[in-house]
PDB file of C-alpha atoms in Angstrom:
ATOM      1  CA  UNK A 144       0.000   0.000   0.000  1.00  0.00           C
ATOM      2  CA  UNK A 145       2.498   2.363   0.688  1.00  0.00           C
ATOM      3  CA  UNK A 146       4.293   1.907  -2.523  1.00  0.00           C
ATOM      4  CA  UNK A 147       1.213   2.415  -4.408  1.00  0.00           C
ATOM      5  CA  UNK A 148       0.877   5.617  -2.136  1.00  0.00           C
ATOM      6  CA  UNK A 149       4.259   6.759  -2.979  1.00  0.00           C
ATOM      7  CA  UNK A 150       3.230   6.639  -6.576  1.00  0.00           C
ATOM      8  CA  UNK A 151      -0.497   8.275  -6.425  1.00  0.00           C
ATOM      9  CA  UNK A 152       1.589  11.060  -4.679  1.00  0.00           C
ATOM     10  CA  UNK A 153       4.106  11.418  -7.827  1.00  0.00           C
ATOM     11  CA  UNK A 154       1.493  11.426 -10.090  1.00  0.00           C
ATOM     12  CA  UNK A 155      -0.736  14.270  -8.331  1.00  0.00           C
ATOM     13  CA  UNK A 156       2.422  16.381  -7.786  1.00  0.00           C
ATOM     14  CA  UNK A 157       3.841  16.144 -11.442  1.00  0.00           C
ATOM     15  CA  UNK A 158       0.148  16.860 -12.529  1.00  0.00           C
ATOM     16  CA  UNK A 159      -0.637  19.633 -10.017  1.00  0.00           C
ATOM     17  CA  UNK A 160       3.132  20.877 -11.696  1.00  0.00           C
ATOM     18  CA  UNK A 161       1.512  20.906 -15.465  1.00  0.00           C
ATOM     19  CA  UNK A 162      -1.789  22.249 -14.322  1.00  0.00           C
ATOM     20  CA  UNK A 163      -2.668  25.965 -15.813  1.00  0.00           C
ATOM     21  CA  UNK A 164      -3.807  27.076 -11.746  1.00  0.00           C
ATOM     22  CA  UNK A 165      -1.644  24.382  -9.708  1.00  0.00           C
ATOM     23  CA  UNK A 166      -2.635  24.289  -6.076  1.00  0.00           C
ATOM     24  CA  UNK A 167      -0.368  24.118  -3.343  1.00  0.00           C
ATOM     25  CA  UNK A 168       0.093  20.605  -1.967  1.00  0.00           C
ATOM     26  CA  UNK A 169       0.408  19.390   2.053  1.00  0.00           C
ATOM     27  CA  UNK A 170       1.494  15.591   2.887  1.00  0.00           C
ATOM     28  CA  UNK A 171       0.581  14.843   6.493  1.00  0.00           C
ATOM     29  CA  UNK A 172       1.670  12.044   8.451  1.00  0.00           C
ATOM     30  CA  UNK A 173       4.761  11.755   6.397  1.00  0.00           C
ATOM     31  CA  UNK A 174       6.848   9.513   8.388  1.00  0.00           C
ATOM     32  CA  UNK A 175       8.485   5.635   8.163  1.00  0.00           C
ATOM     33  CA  UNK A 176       8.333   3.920   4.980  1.00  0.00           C
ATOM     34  CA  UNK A 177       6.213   6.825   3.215  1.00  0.00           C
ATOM     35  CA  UNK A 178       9.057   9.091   4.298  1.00  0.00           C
ATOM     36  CA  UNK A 179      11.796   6.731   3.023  1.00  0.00           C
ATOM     37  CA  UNK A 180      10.254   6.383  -0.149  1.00  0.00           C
ATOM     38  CA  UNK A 181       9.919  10.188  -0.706  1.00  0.00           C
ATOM     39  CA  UNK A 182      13.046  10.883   0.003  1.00  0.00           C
ATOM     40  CA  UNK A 183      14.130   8.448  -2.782  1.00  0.00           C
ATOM     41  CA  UNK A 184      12.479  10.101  -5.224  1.00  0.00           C
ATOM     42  CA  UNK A 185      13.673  13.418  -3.975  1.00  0.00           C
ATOM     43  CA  UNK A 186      10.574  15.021  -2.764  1.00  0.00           C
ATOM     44  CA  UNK A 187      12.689  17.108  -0.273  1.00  0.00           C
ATOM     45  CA  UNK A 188      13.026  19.241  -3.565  1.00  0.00           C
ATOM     46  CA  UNK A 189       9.831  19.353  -4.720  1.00  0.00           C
ATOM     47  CA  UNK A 190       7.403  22.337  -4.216  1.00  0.00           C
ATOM     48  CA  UNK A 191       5.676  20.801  -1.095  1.00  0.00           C
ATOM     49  CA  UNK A 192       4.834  20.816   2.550  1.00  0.00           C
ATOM     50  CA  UNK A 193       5.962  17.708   3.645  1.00  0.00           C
ATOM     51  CA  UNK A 194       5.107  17.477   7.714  1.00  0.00           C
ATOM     52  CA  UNK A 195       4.932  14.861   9.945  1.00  0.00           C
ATOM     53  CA  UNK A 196       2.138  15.418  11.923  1.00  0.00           C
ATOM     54  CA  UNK A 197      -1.657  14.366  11.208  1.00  0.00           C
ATOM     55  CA  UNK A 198      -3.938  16.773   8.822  1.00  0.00           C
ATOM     56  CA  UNK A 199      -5.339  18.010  12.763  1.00  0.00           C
ATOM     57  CA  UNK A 200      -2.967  19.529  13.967  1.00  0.00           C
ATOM     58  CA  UNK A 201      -2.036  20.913  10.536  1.00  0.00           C
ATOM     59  CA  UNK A 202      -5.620  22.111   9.480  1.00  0.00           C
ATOM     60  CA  UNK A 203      -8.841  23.551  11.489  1.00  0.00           C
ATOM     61  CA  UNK A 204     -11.280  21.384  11.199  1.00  0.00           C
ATOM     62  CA  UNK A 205     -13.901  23.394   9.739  1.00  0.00           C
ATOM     63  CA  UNK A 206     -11.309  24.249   6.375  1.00  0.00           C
ATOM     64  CA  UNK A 207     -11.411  20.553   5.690  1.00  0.00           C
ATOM     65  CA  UNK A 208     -13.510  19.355   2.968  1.00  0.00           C
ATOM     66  CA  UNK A 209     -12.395  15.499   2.333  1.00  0.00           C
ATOM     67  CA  UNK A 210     -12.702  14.210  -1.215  1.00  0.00           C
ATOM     68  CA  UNK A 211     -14.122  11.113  -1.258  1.00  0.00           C
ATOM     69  CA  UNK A 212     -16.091   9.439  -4.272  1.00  0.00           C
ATOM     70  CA  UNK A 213     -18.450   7.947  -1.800  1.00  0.00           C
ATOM     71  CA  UNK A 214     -19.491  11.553  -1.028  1.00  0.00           C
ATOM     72  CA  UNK A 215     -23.538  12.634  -2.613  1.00  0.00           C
ATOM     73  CA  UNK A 216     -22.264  16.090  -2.559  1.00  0.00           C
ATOM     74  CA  UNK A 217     -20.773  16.879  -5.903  1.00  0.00           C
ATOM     75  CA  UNK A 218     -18.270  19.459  -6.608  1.00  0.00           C
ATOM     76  CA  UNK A 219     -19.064  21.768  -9.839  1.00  0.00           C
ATOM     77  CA  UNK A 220     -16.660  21.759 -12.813  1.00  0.00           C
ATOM     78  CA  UNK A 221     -17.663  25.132 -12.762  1.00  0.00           C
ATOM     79  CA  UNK A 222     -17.630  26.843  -9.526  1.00  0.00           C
ATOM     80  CA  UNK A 223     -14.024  28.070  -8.786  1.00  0.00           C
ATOM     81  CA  UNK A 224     -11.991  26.088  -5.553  1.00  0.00           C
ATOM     82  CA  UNK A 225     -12.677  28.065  -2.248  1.00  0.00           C
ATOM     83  CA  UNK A 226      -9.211  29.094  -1.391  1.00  0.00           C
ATOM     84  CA  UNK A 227     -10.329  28.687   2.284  1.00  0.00           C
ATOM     85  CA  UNK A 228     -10.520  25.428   1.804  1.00  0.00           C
ATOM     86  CA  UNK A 229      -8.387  22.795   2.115  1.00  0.00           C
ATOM     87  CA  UNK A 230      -9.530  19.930  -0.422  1.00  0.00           C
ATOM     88  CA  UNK A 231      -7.965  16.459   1.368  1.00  0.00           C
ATOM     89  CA  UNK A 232      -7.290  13.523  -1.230  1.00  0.00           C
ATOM     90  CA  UNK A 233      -7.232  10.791   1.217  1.00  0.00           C
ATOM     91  CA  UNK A 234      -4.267   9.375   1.271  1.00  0.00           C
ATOM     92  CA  UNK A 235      -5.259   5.316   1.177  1.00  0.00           C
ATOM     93  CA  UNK A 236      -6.087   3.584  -1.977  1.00  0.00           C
ATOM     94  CA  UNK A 237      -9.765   2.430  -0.654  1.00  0.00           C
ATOM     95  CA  UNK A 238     -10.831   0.293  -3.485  1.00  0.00           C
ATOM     96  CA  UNK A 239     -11.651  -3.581  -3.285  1.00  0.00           C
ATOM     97  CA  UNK A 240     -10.969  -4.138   0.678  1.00  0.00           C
ATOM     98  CA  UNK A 241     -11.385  -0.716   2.057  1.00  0.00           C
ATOM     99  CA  UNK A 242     -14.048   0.132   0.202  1.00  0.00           C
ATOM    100  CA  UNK A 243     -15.805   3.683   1.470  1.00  0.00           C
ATOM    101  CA  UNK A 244     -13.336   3.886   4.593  1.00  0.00           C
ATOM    102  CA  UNK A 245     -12.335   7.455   3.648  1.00  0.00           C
ATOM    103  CA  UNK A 246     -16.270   8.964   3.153  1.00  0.00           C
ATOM    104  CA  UNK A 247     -16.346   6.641   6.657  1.00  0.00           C
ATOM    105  CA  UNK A 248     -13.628   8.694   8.783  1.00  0.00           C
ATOM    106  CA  UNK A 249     -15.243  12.182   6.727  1.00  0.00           C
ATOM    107  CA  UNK A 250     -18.519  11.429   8.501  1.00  0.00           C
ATOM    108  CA  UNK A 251     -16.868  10.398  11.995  1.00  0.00           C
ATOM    109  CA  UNK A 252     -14.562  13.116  12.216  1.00  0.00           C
ATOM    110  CA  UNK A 253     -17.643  15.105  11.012  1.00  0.00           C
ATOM    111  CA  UNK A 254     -15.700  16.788   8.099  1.00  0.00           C
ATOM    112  CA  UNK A 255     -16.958  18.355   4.830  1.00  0.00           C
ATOM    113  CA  UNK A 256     -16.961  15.650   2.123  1.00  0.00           C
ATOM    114  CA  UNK A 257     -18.124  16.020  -1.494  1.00  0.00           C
TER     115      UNK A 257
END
C-alpha cells in the first residue's frame, strides 16, 4: 500500500506541476516507509509541505472538505476552488478491501466531504 501511495503522490504532484492554476500541496503524516520512499524520489526538492504530523494539527477542522467518491455532494466543474478550503485527497487507496473507509472517517470526524 504504501508503494502504491508513494506513486499516487508522484502522479498528483507532477500533474498539479503541469496544471494551468496548480494548487499548493500538504502531505501529512509523512513519516516511516512513506518518508523513506519520498526521500528516494527526492521530494525534499519538490514544491511541497511535507510534515509529519496528522492533517489536525495541521488544518482547522472546519477548512477541511475530504474528497471522497463515496461523497452525494458533488463538486461543480464550474464553480471556482474556495481558497479557504483545504480539499484532502485521502491518502489510502480504498478500493476492493477498504471500500468507502475514507467517506467513513469524513462522517466520523464530522468533516466536509463532497
Amino acid at each position: 500500500d504504501v508503494a502504491s501511495l508513494q506513486k499516487q503522490i508522484s502522479y498528483a504532484y507532477s500533474a498539479n506541476r503541469k496544471s494551468e492554476n496548480p494548487c499548493q500541496l500538504y502531505l501529512t503524516n509523512v513519516d516511516g516507509e512513506l518518508q523513506r520512499r519520498l526521500q528516494l524520489n527526492a521530494a525534499d526538492k519538490w514544491d511541497v509541505h511535507l510534515r509529519s504530523e496528522p492533517l489536525t494539527e495541521v488544518f482547522p477542522d472546519d477548512e477541511i472538505l475530504y474528497l471522497t467518491s463515496e461523497s452525494e455532494n458533488v463538486l461543480s466543474r464550474d464553480e471556482p476552488l474556495d481558497e479557504r478550503t483545504v480539499y484532502v485527497i485521502g491518502g489510502l487507496v480504498d478500493h476492493n478491501s477498504r471500500k468507502g473507509l475514507c467517506y467513513q472517517l469524513a462522517k466520523e470526524k464530522n468533516w466536509r466531504h463532497a
